């Protein structure tokens, strides 16, 4: 049965708002390249509205409605969001699968993580109340000192396509728990479940402007958000090149920035290991999330005495991986997220293959 993708607008100030320039971006299912809907493409004008809404959310009722409300009030919203995600888990998992190509059971696993994340930070928000104004003893009686935990303010959260709702949750939940207001800019390659989170926030009655979701292109929506003077902090996960641009934008106003970028993670294989066990773990590290994860096993350093046999076992394991539509039962490897990313992978392979005389041991099906 076809999965319905709702047509959404930008989520700003607690409401769905069409992008001012009315631009939209097609949603492409990477497993068959069908267009399955579209998402709004925010520009600077929409980002300005979203930041303004976040600022108002923080100052409304002198902050008492959100940033200086007790942690347990904010926790109540986080727990309500977790409950709604639980209710919609299967639907969200399927949407994630057709949007970014992740095997369905991995996508459902991610939804479990999203629920756990909102619950976890709800607990921390509740814990904040008792820790507030903890006294610090000083050697002099003339001064008093205590710890006051304050939200930083308006935060920009820019996320990638490999863990769409999960990465968003890992940024949104702590920000909201602390009393910040946030603007989320998900990847244009996988925004569907993040927009559904907007609907969830509306359903649970999250105060307007506390979370705003502006979908759109990186160089338009993302760059406007990163350079916005009223954004107090930026949290970004994605490529090192974009991370560098974001850090540069943040540096202009000396604002804090959190970056989670690319990785090149090795597995070291010693000569005395159980080869099949290590082959299995290597394959898992390499192909989980369709191989598109910063912590993927992207380098293998093997003791020379077992190298040939180990590579043979890896090839055997790799050939057993079920490659299919991510919604098919037992799928272990779905499609690469986009055509541009496929081209990038082939370019990298050819470059290194040529330079280091690599040979391809097995090739997965690529529809050309
Ligand atoms: N560490 C991680 O979890 C991830 C790392 N990556 C790495 O990044 C590579 C490229 O993936 P992309 O999707 O192209 O990553 P990207 O860095 O271009 O995109 C990530 C996010 O940044 C936004 N963005 C792009 N340009 C921007 C700008 N100038 N200012 C503000 N925001 C901007 C995008 O719209 C998206 O929301 C991958 O091959 C991989 O190596 C990608 C995804 C996740
Ligand atoms: N930066 C993506 C990390 C994903 C994960 O380890 O769950």
Short mmCIF file of C-alpha atoms and ligand atoms in Angstrom, two decimals:
data_model
loop_
_atom_site.label_atom_id
_atom_site.label_comp_id
_atom_site.label_asym_id
_atom_site.label_seq_id
_atom_site.Cartn_x
_atom_site.Cartn_y
_atom_site.Cartn_z
CA UNK A 1 0.00 0.00 0.00
CA UNK A 2 1.35 3.46 -0.93
CA UNK A 3 2.45 5.57 2.02
CA UNK A 4 0.87 9.00 2.04
CA UNK A 5 3.28 11.89 2.42
CA UNK A 6 1.42 14.90 3.80
CA UNK A 7 1.92 18.20 2.02
CA UNK A 8 3.30 20.51 4.70
CA UNK A 9 4.35 24.13 4.97
CA UNK A 10 6.97 25.72 7.18
CA UNK A 11 6.30 25.37 10.90
CA UNK A 12 6.71 28.88 12.30
CA UNK A 13 5.26 30.36 15.49
CA UNK A 14 3.17 27.26 16.12
CA UNK A 15 1.47 27.41 12.72
CA UNK A 16 1.93 26.08 9.20
CA UNK A 17 3.01 28.95 6.94
CA UNK A 18 3.67 28.85 3.19
CA UNK A 19 7.16 30.05 2.26
CA UNK A 20 7.04 33.72 1.34
CA UNK A 21 8.52 33.12 -2.13
CA UNK A 22 6.33 30.01 -2.55
CA UNK A 23 9.26 27.81 -3.57
CA UNK A 24 9.16 24.04 -3.06
CA UNK A 25 11.62 21.15 -3.42
CA UNK A 26 10.60 17.69 -4.72
CA UNK A 27 10.90 14.71 -2.37
CA UNK A 28 12.60 11.83 -4.20
CA UNK A 29 12.31 8.26 -2.92
CA UNK A 30 15.92 7.13 -3.43
CA UNK A 31 14.99 3.46 -3.87
CA UNK A 32 13.05 4.08 -7.12
CA UNK A 33 13.66 7.79 -7.79
CA UNK A 34 9.92 8.50 -7.82
CA UNK A 35 8.82 11.96 -6.72
CA UNK A 36 6.56 11.35 -3.73
CA UNK A 37 5.72 14.90 -2.74
CA UNK A 38 7.45 18.17 -2.03
CA UNK A 39 8.68 20.26 0.87
CA UNK A 40 8.69 24.03 1.30
CA UNK A 41 11.92 25.84 0.41
CA UNK A 42 12.45 28.57 2.97
CA UNK A 43 14.52 31.62 2.11
CA UNK A 44 16.00 34.41 4.24
CA UNK A 45 12.54 36.03 4.56
CA UNK A 46 11.09 32.90 6.21
CA UNK A 47 14.16 32.39 8.38
CA UNK A 48 13.73 35.96 9.68
CA UNK A 49 10.13 35.13 10.66
CA UNK A 50 11.21 31.91 12.39
CA UNK A 51 13.98 33.62 14.39
CA UNK A 52 11.59 36.38 15.35
CA UNK A 53 9.04 33.80 16.55
CA UNK A 54 11.73 32.06 18.62
CA UNK A 55 12.77 35.37 20.21
CA UNK A 56 9.17 36.12 21.15
CA UNK A 57 8.74 32.61 22.59
CA UNK A 58 11.62 33.29 24.95
CA UNK A 59 10.48 36.69 26.12
CA UNK A 60 6.72 36.07 26.25
CA UNK A 61 5.27 36.78 29.69
CA UNK A 62 8.77 37.88 30.79
CA UNK A 63 10.09 34.43 30.00
CA UNK A 64 7.74 32.71 32.44
CA UNK A 65 5.94 30.77 29.68
CA UNK A 66 9.07 28.96 28.59
CA UNK A 67 12.66 29.82 29.44
CA UNK A 68 12.17 30.58 33.13
CA UNK A 69 9.24 28.17 33.58
CA UNK A 70 10.13 25.26 35.82
CA UNK A 71 11.96 22.38 34.18
CA UNK A 72 9.03 20.11 34.94
CA UNK A 73 6.74 22.29 32.83
CA UNK A 74 9.06 21.91 29.85
CA UNK A 75 9.49 18.21 30.64
CA UNK A 76 5.72 17.81 30.34
CA UNK A 77 5.89 18.93 26.70
CA UNK A 78 8.90 16.71 25.96
CA UNK A 79 7.10 13.70 27.41
CA UNK A 80 3.98 14.54 25.41
CA UNK A 81 6.09 14.68 22.23
CA UNK A 82 7.63 11.30 23.11
CA UNK A 83 4.14 9.84 23.61
CA UNK A 84 2.98 11.13 20.21
CA UNK A 85 6.08 9.77 18.47
CA UNK A 86 5.33 6.42 20.14
CA UNK A 87 1.76 6.55 18.81
CA UNK A 88 2.97 7.35 15.27
CA UNK A 89 6.14 5.26 15.34
CA UNK A 90 5.26 2.87 12.49
CA UNK A 91 4.08 5.64 10.20
CA UNK A 92 7.15 7.78 10.96
CA UNK A 93 9.47 4.81 10.38
CA UNK A 94 7.96 4.15 6.95
CA UNK A 95 8.15 7.83 6.01
CA UNK A 96 11.80 7.92 7.06
CA UNK A 97 12.48 4.83 4.96
CA UNK A 98 10.97 6.17 1.75
CA UNK A 99 12.52 9.60 2.29
CA UNK A 100 16.17 8.65 2.97
CA UNK A 101 16.28 4.99 1.88
CA UNK A 102 17.10 3.52 5.27
CA UNK A 103 15.97 -0.14 5.80
CA UNK A 104 12.63 -0.08 7.61
CA UNK A 105 13.76 -1.90 10.74
CA UNK A 106 16.65 0.55 11.15
CA UNK A 107 14.26 3.46 10.66
CA UNK A 108 11.94 1.99 13.31
CA UNK A 109 14.96 1.58 15.60
CA UNK A 110 15.73 5.26 15.09
CA UNK A 111 12.17 6.14 16.14
CA UNK A 112 12.78 4.23 19.37
CA UNK A 113 15.85 6.41 19.84
CA UNK A 114 13.80 9.56 19.22
CA UNK A 115 11.30 8.54 21.89
CA UNK A 116 14.10 7.70 24.34
CA UNK A 117 15.79 11.00 23.62
CA UNK A 118 12.73 13.13 24.42
CA UNK A 119 12.12 11.06 27.57
CA UNK A 120 15.77 11.33 28.65
CA UNK A 121 15.91 15.12 28.34
CA UNK A 122 12.53 15.42 30.03
CA UNK A 123 14.19 13.74 33.02
CA UNK A 124 17.11 16.16 32.88
CA UNK A 125 14.72 19.14 32.66
CA UNK A 126 12.93 17.92 35.80
CA UNK A 127 16.31 17.49 37.49
CA UNK A 128 17.24 21.10 36.69
CA UNK A 129 14.73 22.46 39.20
CA UNK A 130 16.46 20.94 42.20
CA UNK A 131 19.95 21.91 40.97
CA UNK A 132 19.06 25.54 40.39
CA UNK A 133 20.87 28.08 42.56
CA UNK A 134 23.12 25.50 44.19
CA UNK A 135 25.39 27.50 46.54
CA UNK A 136 29.16 27.52 46.06
CA UNK A 137 31.16 27.99 49.22
CA UNK A 138 33.70 30.79 49.16
CA UNK A 139 36.55 31.57 51.57
CA UNK A 140 34.97 34.99 52.32
CA UNK A 141 31.63 35.71 54.00
CA UNK A 142 31.26 39.06 52.24
CA UNK A 143 30.38 37.38 48.94
CA UNK A 144 27.71 34.88 48.00
CA UNK A 145 28.02 32.64 44.98
CA UNK A 146 25.66 30.14 43.44
CA UNK A 147 25.15 28.27 40.18
CA UNK A 148 22.41 29.69 37.99
CA UNK A 149 21.60 27.61 34.94
CA UNK A 150 20.21 29.76 32.13
CA UNK A 151 19.22 28.90 28.56
CA UNK A 152 21.51 30.41 25.96
CA UNK A 153 18.53 31.78 24.00
CA UNK A 154 17.65 31.16 20.35
CA UNK A 155 19.44 28.18 18.85
CA UNK A 156 19.82 27.14 15.21
CA UNK A 157 19.85 23.39 14.61
CA UNK A 158 21.03 22.25 11.19
CA UNK A 159 20.84 18.52 10.51
CA UNK A 160 21.79 15.93 7.87
CA UNK A 161 19.92 13.22 5.96
CA UNK A 162 21.35 10.01 7.41
CA UNK A 163 19.48 10.13 10.76
CA UNK A 164 16.82 12.70 9.90
CA UNK A 165 14.46 12.65 12.89
CA UNK A 166 16.99 11.11 15.25
CA UNK A 167 19.62 13.84 14.73
CA UNK A 168 16.91 16.48 14.97
CA UNK A 169 15.65 15.00 18.27
CA UNK A 170 19.18 14.88 19.69
CA UNK A 171 19.46 18.62 19.13
CA UNK A 172 15.88 19.71 19.85
CA UNK A 173 15.27 17.80 23.09
CA UNK A 174 18.29 19.17 25.03
CA UNK A 175 17.69 22.70 23.71
CA UNK A 176 14.05 22.67 24.79
CA UNK A 177 14.84 21.00 28.10
CA UNK A 178 17.26 23.84 28.89
CA UNK A 179 14.62 26.48 28.05
CA UNK A 180 15.95 27.59 24.67
CA UNK A 181 13.78 28.25 21.63
CA UNK A 182 14.91 26.57 18.45
CA UNK A 183 14.84 26.75 14.69
CA UNK A 184 15.43 23.41 12.99
CA UNK A 185 16.73 23.31 9.41
CA UNK A 186 16.65 19.66 8.33
CA UNK A 187 18.43 18.37 5.22
CA UNK A 188 16.62 19.10 1.97
CA UNK A 189 17.24 15.42 1.12
CA UNK A 190 15.20 14.10 4.06
CA UNK A 191 12.83 16.53 5.79
CA UNK A 192 9.58 14.59 5.85
CA UNK A 193 9.68 13.20 9.40
CA UNK A 194 10.99 16.50 10.77
CA UNK A 195 7.92 18.23 9.31
CA UNK A 196 5.76 15.56 10.96
CA UNK A 197 7.42 16.52 14.23
CA UNK A 198 6.01 20.02 13.62
CA UNK A 199 2.53 18.50 13.49
CA UNK A 200 3.26 16.63 16.72
CA UNK A 201 4.33 19.87 18.42
CA UNK A 202 1.10 21.49 17.27
CA UNK A 203 -0.94 18.55 18.58
CA UNK A 204 0.68 18.65 22.04
CA UNK A 205 0.23 22.44 22.23
CA UNK A 206 3.91 23.37 22.47
CA UNK A 207 3.93 27.15 23.03
CA UNK A 208 4.22 29.04 19.71
CA UNK A 209 7.74 29.75 18.51
CA UNK A 210 9.47 27.37 20.90
CA UNK A 211 10.27 25.07 17.97
CA UNK A 212 10.22 26.33 14.39
CA UNK A 213 10.97 24.09 11.41
CA UNK A 214 12.25 25.68 8.23
CA UNK A 215 12.97 23.25 5.43
CA UNK A 216 14.98 24.38 2.43
CA UNK A 217 18.32 24.44 0.71
CA UNK A 218 21.56 24.74 2.61
CA UNK A 219 22.88 27.81 0.83
CA UNK A 220 19.53 29.62 1.25
CA UNK A 221 17.74 28.59 4.45
CA UNK A 222 20.79 27.10 6.20
CA UNK A 223 23.18 29.95 5.45
CA UNK A 224 20.60 32.62 6.43
CA UNK A 225 20.05 30.87 9.72
CA UNK A 226 23.74 30.40 10.47
CA UNK A 227 24.51 34.06 9.87
CA UNK A 228 21.40 35.47 11.58
CA UNK A 229 22.44 38.04 14.23
CA UNK A 230 19.66 36.99 16.63
CA UNK A 231 20.70 33.35 16.73
CA UNK A 232 22.69 32.81 19.92
CA UNK A 233 24.18 29.40 19.16
CA UNK A 234 24.39 26.95 16.25
CA UNK A 235 24.46 23.18 16.42
CA UNK A 236 25.36 21.48 13.14
CA UNK A 237 25.86 17.93 11.91
CA UNK A 238 26.98 17.28 8.34
CA UNK A 239 29.94 17.70 6.05
CA UNK A 240 33.24 19.27 7.07
CA UNK A 241 32.98 21.78 4.20
CA UNK A 242 29.64 23.08 5.46
CA UNK A 243 30.85 22.94 9.06
CA UNK A 244 33.68 25.25 8.08
CA UNK A 245 31.23 27.73 6.50
CA UNK A 246 29.04 27.64 9.60
CA UNK A 247 31.98 28.20 11.90
CA UNK A 248 33.03 31.16 9.77
CA UNK A 249 29.52 32.64 9.96
CA UNK A 250 29.41 32.10 13.73
CA UNK A 251 32.84 33.69 14.15
CA UNK A 252 31.60 36.99 12.70
CA UNK A 253 29.45 37.44 15.80
CA UNK A 254 31.59 35.35 18.13
CA UNK A 255 28.78 32.92 18.88
CA UNK A 256 29.27 29.36 20.12
CA UNK A 257 29.03 26.61 17.58
CA UNK A 258 28.77 22.85 17.99
CA UNK A 259 30.00 20.80 15.03
CA UNK A 260 29.66 17.06 14.34
CA UNK A 261 31.37 16.41 11.01
CA UNK A 262 32.81 13.57 8.95
CA UNK A 263 34.82 10.64 10.24
CA UNK A 264 37.27 8.08 8.92
CA UNK A 265 36.94 5.30 11.46
CA UNK A 266 39.31 2.34 11.33
CA UNK A 267 38.91 -1.23 12.55
CA UNK A 268 42.17 -2.85 13.62
CA UNK A 269 42.23 -6.60 13.07
CA UNK A 270 44.92 -8.57 14.90
CA UNK A 271 46.14 -12.01 13.86
CA UNK A 272 44.59 -13.94 16.76
CA UNK A 273 40.93 -12.96 16.23
CA UNK A 274 37.90 -15.05 15.34
CA UNK A 275 37.82 -14.07 11.65
CA UNK A 276 34.10 -14.66 11.08
CA UNK A 277 33.11 -12.70 14.15
CA UNK A 278 35.30 -9.75 13.15
CA UNK A 279 34.12 -9.99 9.53
CA UNK A 280 30.53 -9.74 10.75
CA UNK A 281 31.27 -6.67 12.90
CA UNK A 282 33.23 -5.04 10.11
CA UNK A 283 30.36 -5.55 7.69
CA UNK A 284 27.96 -4.13 10.26
CA UNK A 285 30.18 -1.09 10.80
CA UNK A 286 30.54 -0.57 7.11
CA UNK A 287 26.99 -1.06 5.85
CA UNK A 288 24.72 0.02 8.70
CA UNK A 289 22.63 3.05 7.65
CA UNK A 290 23.39 2.02 4.05
CA UNK A 291 27.03 2.74 4.85
CA UNK A 292 26.22 6.43 5.26
CA UNK A 293 27.24 7.27 8.79
CA UNK A 294 30.16 9.35 10.03
CA UNK A 295 31.29 6.52 12.30
CA UNK A 296 31.17 3.89 9.51
CA UNK A 297 34.06 1.46 9.29
CA UNK A 298 35.74 3.21 6.41
CA UNK A 299 39.30 1.95 6.98
CA UNK A 300 40.44 -1.54 7.75
CA UNK A 301 43.91 -2.22 9.13
CA UNK A 302 44.57 -5.96 9.10
CA UNK A 303 47.59 -7.96 10.24
CA UNK A 304 49.39 -9.10 7.06
CA UNK A 305 49.38 -12.78 8.05
CA UNK A 306 45.56 -12.95 7.84
CA UNK A 307 44.89 -10.25 5.27
CA UNK A 308 44.03 -12.45 2.29
CA UNK A 309 41.80 -14.82 4.25
CA UNK A 310 40.09 -11.94 6.05
CA UNK A 311 39.28 -10.13 2.82
CA UNK A 312 37.86 -13.38 1.40
CA UNK A 313 35.56 -13.73 4.43
CA UNK A 314 34.49 -10.11 4.11
CA UNK A 315 33.57 -10.63 0.47
CA UNK A 316 31.58 -13.75 1.44
CA UNK A 317 29.71 -11.83 4.14
CA UNK A 318 29.16 -8.85 1.84
CA UNK A 319 27.63 -11.07 -0.86
CA UNK A 320 25.05 -12.29 1.67
CA UNK A 321 23.72 -8.84 2.44
CA UNK A 322 20.15 -8.48 1.29
CA UNK A 323 19.99 -5.44 -0.99
CA UNK A 324 16.42 -4.38 -1.70
CA UNK A 325 13.75 -1.79 -1.37
CA UNK A 326 14.16 -0.56 2.22
CA UNK A 327 10.54 -1.46 3.00
CA UNK A 328 11.07 -5.12 2.05
CA UNK A 329 11.38 -7.49 4.96
CA UNK A 330 14.97 -8.41 5.77
CA UNK A 331 16.48 -5.54 3.78
CA UNK A 332 19.99 -4.84 5.07
CA UNK A 333 21.16 -2.38 2.45
CA UNK A 334 18.97 0.18 0.74
CA UNK A 335 19.88 2.89 -1.74
CA UNK A 336 22.39 5.72 -1.46
CA UNK A 337 20.46 8.84 -0.47
CA UNK A 338 20.76 10.79 -3.72
CA UNK A 339 22.18 10.70 -7.23
CA UNK A 340 24.73 13.36 -6.29
CA UNK A 341 25.97 11.17 -3.44
CA UNK A 342 26.26 8.12 -5.77
CA UNK A 343 28.40 10.22 -8.15
CA UNK A 344 30.54 11.38 -5.22
CA UNK A 345 31.12 7.81 -4.07
CA UNK A 346 32.17 6.65 -7.54
CA UNK A 347 34.48 9.65 -7.89
CA UNK A 348 36.13 8.84 -4.56
CA UNK A 349 36.45 5.18 -5.50
CA UNK A 350 38.04 5.95 -8.87
CA UNK A 351 40.39 8.53 -7.36
CA UNK A 352 41.71 6.24 -4.62
CA UNK A 353 41.58 3.15 -6.80
CA UNK A 354 43.79 4.84 -9.34
CA UNK A 355 46.21 6.31 -6.80
CA UNK A 356 46.64 3.23 -4.66
CA UNK A 357 45.98 0.51 -7.20
CA UNK A 358 42.84 -0.73 -5.40
CA UNK A 359 40.82 -3.52 -6.91
CA UNK A 360 37.09 -3.89 -6.44
CA UNK A 361 36.30 -7.23 -4.77
CA UNK A 362 32.54 -7.12 -5.12
CA UNK A 363 30.14 -4.65 -6.63
CA UNK A 364 26.63 -4.05 -5.40
CA UNK A 365 23.86 -3.53 -7.90
CA UNK A 366 23.69 -0.03 -9.26
CA UNK A 367 20.88 0.85 -11.60
CA UNK A 368 22.39 2.91 -14.40
N1 LIG B 1 28.56 13.59 10.52
C1 LIG B 1 27.46 13.18 9.95
O1 LIG B 1 26.57 12.64 10.61
C2 LIG B 1 27.21 13.41 8.51
C3 LIG B 1 28.24 13.71 7.63
N2 LIG B 1 27.92 13.92 6.31
C4 LIG B 1 29.03 14.14 5.36
O2 LIG B 1 28.69 15.19 4.50
C5 LIG B 1 28.79 14.79 3.14
C6 LIG B 1 27.83 15.54 2.27
O3 LIG B 1 26.49 15.46 2.73
P1 LIG B 1 25.55 16.71 2.56
O4 LIG B 1 24.14 16.40 2.74
O5 LIG B 1 25.88 17.35 1.26
O6 LIG B 1 26.04 17.54 3.82
P2 LIG B 1 25.91 19.07 4.06
O7 LIG B 1 26.90 19.45 5.08
O8 LIG B 1 25.88 19.81 2.78
O9 LIG B 1 24.42 19.19 4.66
C7 LIG B 1 24.10 19.06 6.02
C8 LIG B 1 23.11 20.16 6.38
O10 LIG B 1 23.72 21.45 6.21
C9 LIG B 1 22.91 22.27 5.38
N3 LIG B 1 23.77 23.20 4.66
C10 LIG B 1 24.41 23.01 3.49
N4 LIG B 1 25.10 24.12 3.15
C11 LIG B 1 24.93 25.02 4.14
C12 LIG B 1 25.40 26.35 4.39
N5 LIG B 1 26.21 26.96 3.54
N6 LIG B 1 25.04 26.96 5.53
C13 LIG B 1 24.23 26.33 6.42
N7 LIG B 1 23.73 25.10 6.23
C14 LIG B 1 24.07 24.44 5.11
C15 LIG B 1 22.16 21.28 4.50
O11 LIG B 1 21.03 21.86 3.93
C16 LIG B 1 21.86 20.18 5.51
O12 LIG B 1 20.75 20.54 6.30
C17 LIG B 1 28.58 13.28 3.21
O13 LIG B 1 29.17 12.63 2.14
C18 LIG B 1 29.25 12.93 4.52
O14 LIG B 1 30.64 12.78 4.35
C19 LIG B 1 26.65 13.87 5.83
C20 LIG B 1 25.62 13.55 6.64
C21 LIG B 1 25.83 13.29 8.05
N1 LIG B 2 26.26 11.70 13.20
C1 LIG B 2 25.40 10.60 13.11
C2 LIG B 2 25.62 9.71 14.25
C3 LIG B 2 24.63 8.68 14.19
C4 LIG B 2 24.75 7.68 15.31
O1 LIG B 2 25.84 7.31 15.67
O2 LIG B 2 23.72 7.30 15.82
#
